[in-house]
Structure formats: structure tokens, C-alpha cells
């Protein structure tokens, strides 16, 4: 009989072996994934930080949570089925027809497949976690495989051949849809999408707007060229904040009178003569009424919050009534029969007026436009809003505030591109398209729904309180020394300056960052400068400008925030701390005094007060 102590020893050894095996399992050679398409393999290796042609294992594929491979000439997705933890996939502008390798990627939440050759959507039918789906610019006619995607929040199906939209009727979480450039659409199935907030379509004839009036949460309707005549059903859409109905056949806008929450209204290129239904819409800040048949603008005088209005190409002879609108920053009056322009002199000094060659004498006389040299970068972006698109494109390595504080660096990566140098033409209504085309980024539809950032530094011989001038097609943001000094979320054309706003140039180096988006899908332009007499010189691209960073901006990212507090907190009490800047007050110790100093400057922008380093 085996001795007891020997038996216990054997059992103990066995248990120890089992525990060790569980803790440190025997490794087996990882299986290599077959990826047929060389361009897809290169994109995956890039995401994995490997060489272009390196073999890829199943374990490595399982680490992928996000893959962006736009404009890579990818045609075969074989191998992608092993990316079992993929949450976001962006394969826009490729040659993809077969989606079957995606059929089991049930963790996918965001999928972007714009501009491919897809016609069959059945491989997507089981991807129940999809939330954002972009399938625009394909060959899709049958969208029934999408009917079971109950978590879908946004679906874009523009530029396809869809005629039956009923598969979307049961998608209870759907809050946004784009169905631009499809055949004539019966949108009645959408009346059951009770959480729908955004409805966008350009170039798709809409049979009736009545189904939209049943949607209690609808915030934005954008229908361009939908052959719409009757908008009476919209009287019930009282939740609307934005309404865009350009290039239709609308003459009667009386239904709009009940939409008292409207902030933005675009009804240009219609047949409207009577604007009295707008008189009670006092929340309106932006109106586009170009190319109608308007003669009387007096009903607009009650719109005290109005910031921007374009009344160009109408039949208006007298605009004196509008001089009471003191919040108005831009007024478009081109191609109206205004014989006596003396009333234009009575507008606020801050109102920029576009009327043939007339310039409001209170609007500053312009100095030269800044042609550069600029550093440019382009990133995807449908709108300019609170989203930091530079941070999104660089995974946080660059931010708008940081670039606006310290400037951009030529050749540094921004998403799939880099900062590149080029000038900006001072004239014409398409100068950004010309610039992007010259840089090889494409122009027109190739860069629709993108944002272009421009960065430069300039040197001022002394501190100056001056006025900056801007024109843009379309939305525009301007930062000076880290501070956002101008934002105009506008859809318009531009061939010159349109906006004016006060700024302060510091003595010495100043950093300028601008952003313009291409949301309007047409010309793409931007103009930037200062009032005449402003003294400055634009620095060459290769001139290094050192900006002094305040001690409390510990991580030197252009703003003092919670991240700086965290860095100091991690080093409190540590005399050998790796971060030299965490000794904020410079007393040789890292303690509560440093934390208090940082906390007292939370929210401060480093570039505003900073001088040369």
C-alpha cells in the first residue's frame, strides 16, 4: 500500500500542475490568417503597427476593435471574419461587393461602406449591435436585410436605387436617416419610427411630407430638390429646430407659423412671396430666403435673435425695417432692386452686408487676404459643432486647442493624411477646392462631408486691438492663440469677406487656426484677413515659433484641465518624479500647493497670455 504522505504528495503535485497549467497554459503556435487582398492586409498591418506584408495571426486579428481603410482599392474582405472584436469598420471609397466575411462580426456597432459596389445586404442581417450604418453611393435596391437591426440609430442610404423603405418601419431606435438621390420615395413607413430626429434627403422626389408630421421627436428636416409644393402637414411638427427645404416648388409657408421653436430655416430657391408667417418665430437665428419672390421684409423685424439672413435674388426695394435687428451679423441683399442704399448705412456697425459693390461704411475696410503659406489638413466631418475633429482623427494626439496654441507641424500625421503646405487664393468662390485639388486630395464630391483645417503663425510688432474678417463656404471656425474667436454654422457661398469680429493680436508670435467644412456640396471657399492697417507678417512654414507655456498647463496641451491635476496628483510627495513640470510652483517639492495652483487656473487657455518662450 502506498504511504499516506506519498499519496498526499502526489495529489499536491497534481493540483499544483493543474493550477500552473491554468495560470500558464502551454502555448500553441498561433494560426496565420489568410487575407487575399493585399491592400486589406496592408491596412490591417498598419492598424496593428506591423510591416506591410507581415503575416497576421488570429490572435492579432482578435485585438482589432477599429479598422479604417478608406480609399485603399480593397475588393476582397476574406480574412476579416477573424476580427471578432471589431466595433467600428470604415471602408469607404473602395471596390467591395461581397460583405459575407462580415456576417459573424456581431460586435460591430459602426460600419461605413460608402462608395463601393455593394448590392446585397443579407450578410448584415444578423449584426444586431449596429448603431451607425453608412451605405451611400452603392448599388442597393433591397434594404429588407436591415429590418431586424433593432439598435440602428443612423442609416445613410444616399445615392442608391431604393424604392421600398418599409423595412425601416420597425426600427424603434432609429433617430436619423439620409436617403438622398434615390428614386421617388413614399416615406409613409417612417411614421412608425417614433424616435426619428433627423431626416435628410437631397434630390429624391418625396410624395408627401405628411408621414413626418406624425413624428414627435423630429428636430431637423432637410429636403433639397424634393419637388415639394405642399408643406401644410408640417404645422404639427412643433418639435422642429431646423427646417431646410431649398430647391422645391413651395409658395405658401403659412404652416411654418406654428413652429415656434425653429432656430434655422432654409427655404431658398422656391416661389415664396409672403414671409408674414415668420413674424412670430422669435427663436430664429439663421434664415436663407434667396431666390424667391419677396417684396416686403417688414414681417421679419420682430426676429430679435436673428444673426444671419440671406435675402439675395428677390424683389426687395426697401430694407429700412431691418435696421432694428441689432443682433444681425450678416445680411445678404445681392440682386435686389434697391435704388436708395442710404438705409444700409443705418445698420449696426457689426453687420456685414452683401449688396453688389456696396460695403457698409461701418464694416471695417479690409486689409489683404492671408494667402499663406498655410499648413493644411483634411478630415471627415459632416458638421462643425462641438466635436474636436482633429482629436478624433489623431486619437487624441492632437487637439484643436493644442494646434491653435502651438501651431501645426509640416508632415505630421492627421488621420490618414498629413499637414501639407499650400497657399490660398485671395479671389474666386472655390479657392479651397483649388487648394485641395492641387494637394492631390481631390475636390468637389470627392471631399464632400469633410473639414479642412488651416494653420499658420504670424508676427505682430506690437499688441493690437483689431478686427478679423472672414468669408466661408460653408461653416467656419477660427481660433487665435488657442481661443475660439469665431464660429458661424452657416450654409452659404463666398467670394469675399462676410463676417467681422474683434480680436487682439499679441506682440510677437500669434497662432491662427481655421476650419471650414464642405457640408453644402458645391463650391468650397474661405477667406481670412484683418482690417486695413493691422500690422503683422506671416511667418514662413519652416520658422520655428516657441510659445511660452504657463507652469499650470503641466502637460503643455494648450489648456489647464483635469489632466494637469491628475499628473500633479500622481507625483505628490515624490521627490524623484519623472515629470519635471509637476513641481508647478518651482519650490522643489510636489505637494498640495502645486495642486491648488493648477486648480486655480482650470479652464485657462495657454496661448492667450503666453508670449515668446
XYZ file of C-alpha atoms in Angstrom:
613
model
C 0.000 0.000 0.000
C 1.276 3.447 -0.939
C 2.322 5.515 2.134
C -0.115 8.286 3.068
C 2.485 11.027 2.845
C 3.452 9.840 -0.642
C -0.185 9.844 -1.785
C -0.701 13.372 -0.436
C 2.499 14.449 -2.165
C 1.261 13.065 -5.479
C -2.144 14.748 -5.113
C -0.453 18.008 -4.200
C 1.824 17.765 -7.183
C -1.150 17.080 -9.446
C -3.112 20.041 -8.087
C -0.083 22.275 -8.416
C 0.393 21.132 -12.000
C -3.252 21.848 -12.789
C -3.019 25.286 -11.219
C 0.180 26.068 -13.085
C -1.352 24.859 -16.336
C -4.389 27.085 -15.824
C -2.237 30.035 -14.873
C 0.404 29.424 -17.517
C -1.176 27.317 -20.268
C 1.060 25.647 -22.791
C 1.380 27.940 -25.776
C 0.470 26.696 -29.196
C 1.534 28.222 -32.467
C -0.929 30.961 -33.458
C -2.793 30.306 -36.665
C -1.995 32.628 -39.562
C -4.974 34.326 -41.192
C -5.323 34.201 -44.956
C -6.011 37.684 -46.251
C -6.317 37.521 -50.011
C -6.477 41.241 -50.729
C -3.013 42.771 -50.422
C -4.441 46.236 -49.797
C -6.622 44.969 -46.956
C -3.654 43.128 -45.454
C -1.545 46.295 -45.607
C -4.295 48.296 -43.887
C -4.665 45.724 -41.105
C -0.910 45.571 -40.573
C -0.865 49.342 -40.355
C -3.554 49.202 -37.672
C -1.517 46.563 -35.832
C 1.658 48.648 -36.204
C 3.358 45.938 -38.270
C 5.186 45.953 -41.594
C 3.000 45.984 -44.709
C 3.398 42.335 -45.733
C 3.896 40.727 -42.322
C 1.832 37.589 -41.599
C -1.154 38.170 -39.319
C -2.350 35.697 -36.695
C -5.860 35.034 -35.435
C -4.807 36.310 -32.018
C -3.709 39.599 -33.560
C -6.931 39.914 -35.526
C -8.870 39.410 -32.308
C -7.219 42.530 -30.850
C -8.666 44.778 -33.541
C -11.561 46.907 -32.322
C -11.403 49.559 -35.036
C -10.246 49.468 -38.652
C -10.182 52.419 -41.036
C -9.140 51.624 -44.600
C -10.726 54.208 -46.862
C -9.517 54.788 -50.429
C -7.337 51.653 -50.472
C -8.655 49.863 -53.608
C -9.839 46.947 -51.448
C -12.089 44.454 -53.237
C -11.989 41.255 -51.114
C -12.743 41.135 -47.364
C -11.707 37.490 -46.863
C -9.908 37.161 -43.537
C -11.763 39.975 -41.848
C -14.156 37.418 -40.332
C -11.458 36.680 -37.717
C -11.614 40.242 -36.335
C -14.188 39.037 -33.843
C -13.916 42.059 -31.524
C -14.305 44.682 -34.234
C -16.577 47.538 -33.119
C -16.010 50.057 -35.902
C -15.237 49.442 -39.570
C -14.665 52.156 -42.166
C -14.077 51.022 -45.758
C -15.358 53.978 -47.761
C -14.313 54.532 -51.389
C -13.176 51.007 -52.238
C -14.242 48.274 -54.693
C -16.156 45.993 -52.310
C -19.152 43.964 -53.496
C -19.261 40.912 -51.185
C -19.921 41.519 -47.478
C -20.155 37.865 -46.432
C -16.921 37.933 -44.346
C -18.668 40.420 -42.051
C -21.683 38.234 -41.311
C -20.457 36.927 -37.938
C -18.914 40.139 -36.580
C -21.704 40.621 -34.078
C -19.823 43.218 -32.027
C -19.840 45.709 -34.908
C -21.529 48.970 -33.935
C -20.391 51.382 -36.652
C -19.988 50.439 -40.294
C -19.027 52.837 -43.092
C -19.116 51.386 -46.606
C -19.800 54.455 -48.718
C -18.858 54.424 -52.406
C -18.379 50.728 -53.154
C -20.220 48.303 -55.467
C -22.488 46.655 -52.882
C -25.912 45.384 -53.912
C -26.567 42.511 -51.464
C -27.038 43.356 -47.770
C -28.020 39.945 -46.382
C -24.633 39.447 -44.630
C -25.527 42.375 -42.381
C -28.878 40.961 -41.269
C -27.542 39.362 -38.087
C -25.363 42.252 -36.904
C -27.853 43.303 -34.267
C -25.487 45.678 -32.458
C -25.070 48.000 -35.433
C -25.853 51.573 -34.482
C -24.441 53.680 -37.317
C -24.696 52.393 -40.895
C -23.385 54.277 -43.937
C -24.106 52.554 -47.255
C -24.339 55.587 -49.528
C -23.094 55.516 -53.126
C -23.643 51.821 -53.828
C -25.978 49.699 -55.975
C -28.552 48.803 -53.320
C -32.217 48.299 -54.154
C -33.345 45.861 -51.424
C -32.919 47.007 -47.817
C -35.008 44.248 -46.218
C -31.919 42.707 -44.515
C -31.787 45.830 -42.346
C -35.260 45.249 -40.906
C -34.023 43.323 -37.868
C -31.270 45.725 -36.813
C -33.180 46.985 -33.812
C -30.288 49.021 -32.383
C -29.706 51.015 -35.563
C -29.674 54.731 -34.768
C -28.424 56.300 -38.001
C -28.730 54.903 -41.524
C -27.378 56.595 -44.635
C -28.519 55.161 -47.973
C -27.966 58.099 -50.302
C -27.149 57.526 -53.979
C -28.707 54.077 -54.302
C -31.804 52.728 -56.091
C -34.107 52.042 -53.139
C -37.846 52.315 -53.816
C -39.292 50.447 -50.812
C -38.497 51.951 -47.401
C -40.888 49.746 -45.399
C -38.089 47.565 -43.910
C -37.146 50.539 -41.734
C -40.602 50.919 -40.215
C -39.912 48.733 -37.184
C -36.562 50.268 -36.196
C -37.611 51.832 -32.916
C -34.202 53.345 -32.110
C -33.694 54.973 -35.496
C -33.028 58.666 -34.926
C -31.523 59.710 -38.254
C -31.786 58.779 -41.929
C -30.274 60.032 -45.181
C -31.983 58.866 -48.383
C -30.554 61.372 -50.875
C -30.561 60.692 -54.615
C -32.837 57.675 -54.748
C -35.953 57.190 -56.915
C -39.314 58.714 -55.980
C -39.904 57.904 -52.315
C -43.030 57.029 -50.369
C -41.891 57.767 -46.821
C -45.110 56.638 -45.132
C -43.316 53.645 -43.493
C -41.281 56.121 -41.450
C -44.333 57.284 -39.493
C -43.732 54.380 -37.110
C -40.124 55.427 -36.384
C -41.209 57.421 -33.364
C -37.669 58.288 -32.243
C -36.639 59.772 -35.588
C -34.992 63.171 -35.083
C -33.161 63.858 -38.361
C -34.492 63.354 -41.886
C -32.136 64.263 -44.739
C -32.597 63.867 -48.468
C -31.283 65.777 -51.475
C -32.511 65.019 -54.965
C -35.068 62.349 -54.026
C -38.651 63.270 -55.017
C -40.877 62.987 -51.923
C -44.525 62.068 -52.487
C -45.823 63.607 -49.253
C -44.486 65.172 -46.060
C -47.495 64.007 -44.040
C -45.746 60.947 -42.524
C -43.127 63.218 -40.955
C -45.799 65.187 -39.112
C -46.545 62.079 -37.026
C -43.038 62.011 -35.518
C -43.000 63.603 -32.047
C -39.208 63.956 -31.692
C -38.301 65.260 -35.142
C -35.716 68.056 -34.800
C -34.392 68.533 -38.319
C -35.807 68.105 -41.819
C -33.551 68.689 -44.816
C -35.136 68.061 -48.218
C -33.427 69.662 -51.188
C -34.893 69.257 -54.664
C -37.725 67.018 -53.497
C -40.332 68.502 -55.858
C -42.377 69.578 -52.817
C -45.273 72.004 -53.182
C -47.440 71.429 -50.105
C -45.928 71.736 -46.620
C -49.209 72.197 -44.733
C -48.766 68.919 -42.837
C -45.638 70.294 -41.142
C -47.793 72.573 -38.988
C -47.938 69.721 -36.463
C -44.136 69.251 -36.354
C -43.689 71.600 -33.426
C -40.549 69.853 -32.173
C -38.560 71.066 -35.210
C -35.429 73.144 -34.592
C -34.083 73.186 -38.170
C -36.012 73.113 -41.438
C -34.280 73.108 -44.836
C -36.434 72.925 -47.974
C -34.362 74.522 -50.773
C -34.921 73.976 -54.499
C -38.568 72.915 -54.256
C -41.821 74.430 -55.569
C -43.146 75.966 -52.340
C -45.173 79.174 -52.429
C -47.235 79.011 -49.210
C -45.318 78.814 -45.910
C -48.238 79.524 -43.563
C -47.749 76.110 -41.911
C -44.399 77.291 -40.546
C -46.110 79.821 -38.266
C -46.740 77.164 -35.613
C -43.081 76.052 -35.473
C -42.145 78.468 -32.717
C -39.059 76.503 -31.689
C -37.329 76.875 -35.066
C -33.778 78.222 -34.915
C -32.673 77.649 -38.537
C -34.781 77.922 -41.690
C -33.569 77.410 -45.252
C -36.211 77.823 -47.974
C -34.127 79.325 -50.759
C -34.940 78.739 -54.437
C -38.710 78.432 -54.076
C -41.656 80.647 -55.076
C -42.337 82.444 -51.788
C -43.653 85.994 -51.784
C -45.257 86.325 -48.330
C -42.960 85.947 -45.290
C -45.523 87.102 -42.697
C -45.834 83.541 -41.258
C -42.284 84.003 -39.938
C -43.109 87.034 -37.799
C -43.716 85.031 -34.625
C -40.695 82.727 -34.900
C -38.568 84.714 -32.487
C -36.146 81.849 -31.805
C -34.820 82.021 -35.377
C -31.113 82.867 -35.634
C -30.474 81.884 -39.280
C -32.669 82.209 -42.404
C -31.902 81.618 -46.074
C -34.568 83.109 -48.372
C -32.528 83.519 -51.545
C -34.131 83.326 -54.978
C -37.802 83.773 -54.129
C -40.357 86.480 -54.972
C -40.251 88.523 -51.747
C -41.005 92.252 -51.805
C -41.935 93.086 -48.186
C -39.459 92.252 -45.390
C -41.251 94.130 -42.579
C -42.626 90.880 -41.010
C -39.034 89.976 -40.134
C -38.480 92.954 -37.825
C -39.659 91.026 -34.744
C -36.920 88.398 -35.104
C -34.642 89.928 -32.485
C -32.363 86.881 -32.239
C -31.626 86.801 -35.959
C -27.889 86.587 -36.602
C -27.731 85.725 -40.321
C -30.160 86.157 -43.206
C -29.762 85.945 -46.966
C -32.426 87.782 -48.978
C -30.489 87.865 -52.239
C -32.218 87.405 -55.599
C -35.666 88.669 -54.586
C -37.751 91.748 -55.479
C -36.991 93.851 -52.414
C -36.812 97.631 -52.823
C -36.638 98.782 -49.186
C -34.850 97.156 -46.215
C -35.062 100.050 -43.740
C -37.292 97.960 -41.465
C -34.451 95.529 -40.834
C -32.142 98.142 -39.300
C -33.738 97.366 -35.927
C -32.171 93.885 -35.935
C -29.148 94.684 -33.752
C -28.012 91.053 -33.446
C -27.622 90.708 -37.210
C -24.019 89.931 -38.180
C -24.567 89.199 -41.894
C -27.207 90.327 -44.387
C -27.341 89.169 -48.000
C -29.084 91.528 -50.421
C -27.468 90.812 -53.782
C -29.596 91.193 -56.902
C -32.454 93.145 -55.377
C -33.800 96.381 -56.929
C -32.747 98.613 -54.005
C -32.410 102.041 -55.596
C -31.652 104.031 -52.433
C -28.916 102.354 -50.418
C -28.731 105.089 -47.792
C -30.714 102.919 -45.369
C -27.908 100.375 -45.461
C -25.727 102.866 -43.608
C -28.090 102.661 -40.629
C -27.372 99.011 -39.858
C -25.273 98.076 -36.849
C -21.507 98.527 -37.291
C -21.191 94.782 -36.684
C -23.497 93.886 -39.593
C -21.733 92.777 -42.763
C -23.849 93.491 -45.848
C -23.509 91.849 -49.231
C -25.183 94.028 -51.887
C -23.401 94.307 -55.235
C -20.439 96.630 -54.604
C -21.940 98.254 -51.523
C -19.972 97.874 -48.314
C -21.390 99.076 -45.027
C -19.162 102.023 -44.137
C -19.265 100.824 -40.530
C -17.849 97.486 -41.686
C -14.047 97.799 -41.492
C -12.116 98.425 -44.659
C -10.311 95.204 -45.411
C -6.614 94.649 -45.469
C -5.073 91.993 -47.726
C -6.320 88.429 -47.543
C -3.936 85.971 -45.915
C -2.698 83.773 -48.742
C -0.153 81.938 -46.634
C 1.848 79.898 -46.678
C -0.621 77.783 -44.711
C -0.377 74.240 -43.417
C -3.499 72.265 -44.359
C -5.093 69.019 -43.179
C -8.369 67.362 -44.169
C -10.527 65.075 -42.025
C -14.008 63.542 -42.362
C -16.756 65.649 -40.849
C -20.357 66.388 -41.744
C -20.653 69.430 -39.481
C -18.598 71.843 -37.468
C -20.009 71.524 -33.970
C -18.616 70.743 -30.531
C -16.755 67.676 -31.838
C -12.969 68.089 -31.945
C -12.331 66.503 -35.350
C -8.549 66.837 -35.044
C -8.615 64.870 -31.797
C -10.892 62.287 -33.390
C -8.609 61.876 -36.414
C -5.438 61.566 -34.323
C -6.855 59.548 -31.411
C -6.224 62.484 -29.114
C -2.594 63.101 -30.096
C -3.566 66.496 -31.493
C -6.453 68.708 -30.450
C -7.894 71.898 -31.881
C -6.796 73.857 -28.816
C -3.276 72.430 -28.939
C -2.766 73.207 -32.642
C -4.357 76.632 -32.155
C -1.878 77.310 -29.335
C 1.378 75.939 -30.726
C 0.724 75.646 -34.467
C 0.874 72.659 -36.803
C 3.991 70.825 -37.984
C 4.519 70.098 -41.659
C 4.453 66.359 -42.378
C 2.861 65.396 -39.062
C 0.071 62.809 -39.351
C -3.601 63.730 -39.157
C -5.702 60.611 -39.641
C -4.680 59.097 -42.978
C -3.126 62.353 -44.132
C -0.519 64.845 -43.001
C -0.193 68.599 -42.596
C 0.810 69.906 -46.026
C 1.858 73.376 -47.149
C -0.031 75.379 -49.771
C -1.217 78.907 -50.406
C -4.863 80.009 -50.522
C -6.025 82.123 -53.459
C -7.366 85.557 -52.406
C -10.153 85.606 -55.006
C -12.782 83.312 -56.512
C -15.569 81.336 -54.945
C -13.838 77.938 -54.992
C -10.342 78.537 -53.649
C -10.343 75.692 -51.100
C -11.369 73.193 -53.791
C -8.486 74.513 -55.889
C -6.083 74.045 -52.992
C -7.244 70.522 -52.114
C -7.070 69.502 -55.756
C -3.527 70.850 -56.048
C -2.518 68.813 -52.990
C -3.943 65.639 -54.540
C -6.812 65.319 -52.074
C -9.461 65.731 -54.758
C -12.213 68.314 -54.985
C -15.976 68.557 -55.320
C -17.798 65.324 -54.487
C -14.510 63.571 -53.648
C -14.292 65.614 -50.447
C -17.947 66.188 -49.609
C -18.634 65.992 -45.865
C -15.055 66.821 -44.943
C -13.494 69.597 -42.889
C -10.315 71.388 -43.909
C -8.079 72.865 -41.197
C -5.546 75.601 -41.952
C -2.766 76.675 -39.591
C -0.157 79.430 -39.687
C 1.762 81.740 -37.387
C 2.123 85.470 -37.782
C 4.262 88.057 -36.050
C 2.880 91.362 -34.761
C 5.281 94.244 -33.968
C 3.082 95.359 -31.072
C -0.130 94.405 -29.298
C -3.178 95.432 -31.346
C -6.921 95.518 -30.809
C -8.242 94.975 -34.322
C -10.959 93.313 -36.382
C -10.648 89.988 -38.139
C -12.513 89.397 -41.396
C -13.718 86.023 -42.656
C -15.705 84.645 -45.582
C -16.582 80.977 -45.988
C -18.479 78.347 -47.934
C -19.704 76.729 -45.647
C -19.456 76.562 -41.827
C -16.364 78.163 -40.322
C -14.436 78.269 -37.045
C -11.463 80.485 -36.212
C -9.050 80.144 -33.282
C -6.420 82.713 -32.334
C -3.762 81.785 -29.803
C -5.768 78.817 -28.572
C -9.069 80.667 -28.175
C -12.125 80.062 -30.357
C -12.853 83.620 -31.527
C -15.432 82.972 -34.261
C -17.975 80.299 -35.156
C -20.570 80.619 -37.905
C -22.569 77.428 -38.618
C -23.730 78.705 -41.987
C -24.518 77.247 -45.407
C -23.624 79.889 -47.991
C -21.469 80.758 -50.950
C -18.473 83.037 -50.503
C -16.231 85.063 -52.781
C -15.058 87.621 -50.241
C -15.157 88.616 -46.585
C -18.578 88.243 -44.923
C -18.022 88.207 -41.137
C -16.244 90.710 -38.887
C -15.331 90.276 -35.211
C -12.903 91.862 -32.722
C -9.613 90.165 -31.845
C -6.407 91.000 -30.016
C -3.021 90.325 -31.565
C -0.211 89.848 -29.049
C 3.157 91.428 -29.577
C 5.341 88.773 -31.162
C 4.142 85.388 -32.411
C 0.433 84.644 -32.838
C -1.046 81.301 -33.880
C -4.050 81.144 -36.213
C -6.140 78.015 -36.848
C -9.164 77.948 -39.152
C -11.645 75.217 -40.075
C -14.123 75.200 -42.969
C -16.489 72.366 -43.839
C -17.869 71.264 -47.196
C -21.378 70.496 -45.994
C -23.168 72.459 -48.716
C -21.912 70.176 -51.506
C -20.900 72.747 -54.098
C -18.214 75.390 -54.145
C -15.714 75.307 -51.267
C -14.029 78.545 -50.252
C -12.503 80.506 -47.405
C -11.072 83.995 -46.934
C -9.199 85.230 -43.875
C -7.634 88.571 -43.014
C -7.716 91.648 -40.811
C -8.969 95.209 -41.051
C -6.829 97.598 -43.054
C -3.959 98.981 -41.011
C -3.400 95.854 -38.928
C 0.340 95.266 -38.725
C 1.658 91.726 -38.994
C 3.785 89.431 -41.125
C 3.090 85.778 -41.892
C 5.933 83.526 -40.813
C 7.487 81.004 -43.217
C 6.408 77.399 -42.676
C 9.881 76.358 -41.548
C 10.209 79.116 -38.948
C 10.034 77.578 -35.506
C 7.966 79.670 -33.142
C 8.372 78.836 -29.471
C 5.377 79.628 -27.271
C 5.899 80.050 -23.530
C 3.655 77.617 -21.677
C 2.312 78.625 -18.240
C 3.525 76.363 -15.449
C -0.008 75.203 -14.617
C -0.511 73.760 -18.119
C 1.512 70.791 -16.915
C 1.144 68.587 -19.995
C 1.569 71.566 -22.358
C -1.548 70.808 -24.392
C -2.785 74.405 -24.530
C -5.372 74.283 -21.736
C -5.308 73.757 -17.980
C -7.730 70.985 -17.104
C -8.279 67.827 -15.059
C -5.451 66.043 -16.895
C -2.961 68.505 -15.413
C -4.380 67.915 -11.932
C -4.028 64.165 -12.403
C -0.361 64.476 -13.425
C 0.439 66.562 -10.358
C -1.606 64.287 -8.097
C 0.350 61.249 -9.267
C 3.629 62.907 -8.287
C 2.624 64.407 -4.930
C 5.264 63.524 -2.336
C 7.631 62.105 -4.946
C 10.978 63.874 -4.934
C 12.208 61.884 -7.932
C 9.106 62.371 -10.075
C 9.532 61.717 -13.805
C 7.545 64.826 -14.766
C 9.648 67.935 -14.159
C 6.659 70.221 -14.732
C 4.649 68.732 -11.850
C 6.611 70.975 -9.484
C 4.296 73.730 -10.628
C 5.365 76.474 -8.214
C 9.053 75.586 -8.542
C 9.722 75.182 -4.819
C 11.413 71.807 -5.224
C 8.504 69.874 -3.752
C 5.360 68.329 -5.168
C 2.520 68.842 -2.744
C -0.931 70.315 -2.212
C 0.345 73.788 -3.104
C 1.004 72.633 -6.657
C -2.475 71.130 -6.897
C -4.051 74.347 -5.617
C -2.132 76.410 -8.179
C -3.300 74.219 -11.052
C -6.882 74.189 -9.748
C -6.938 77.992 -9.616
C -6.254 78.100 -13.363
C -8.649 75.398 -14.548
C -10.037 76.327 -17.948
C -7.257 78.794 -18.760
C -6.023 78.734 -22.351
C -2.240 78.823 -22.540
C -1.976 80.724 -25.798
C -3.960 83.837 -24.867
C -1.487 85.372 -22.438
C 1.626 83.485 -23.465
C 4.478 85.347 -25.093
C 7.636 84.116 -26.786
C 9.436 81.347 -24.952
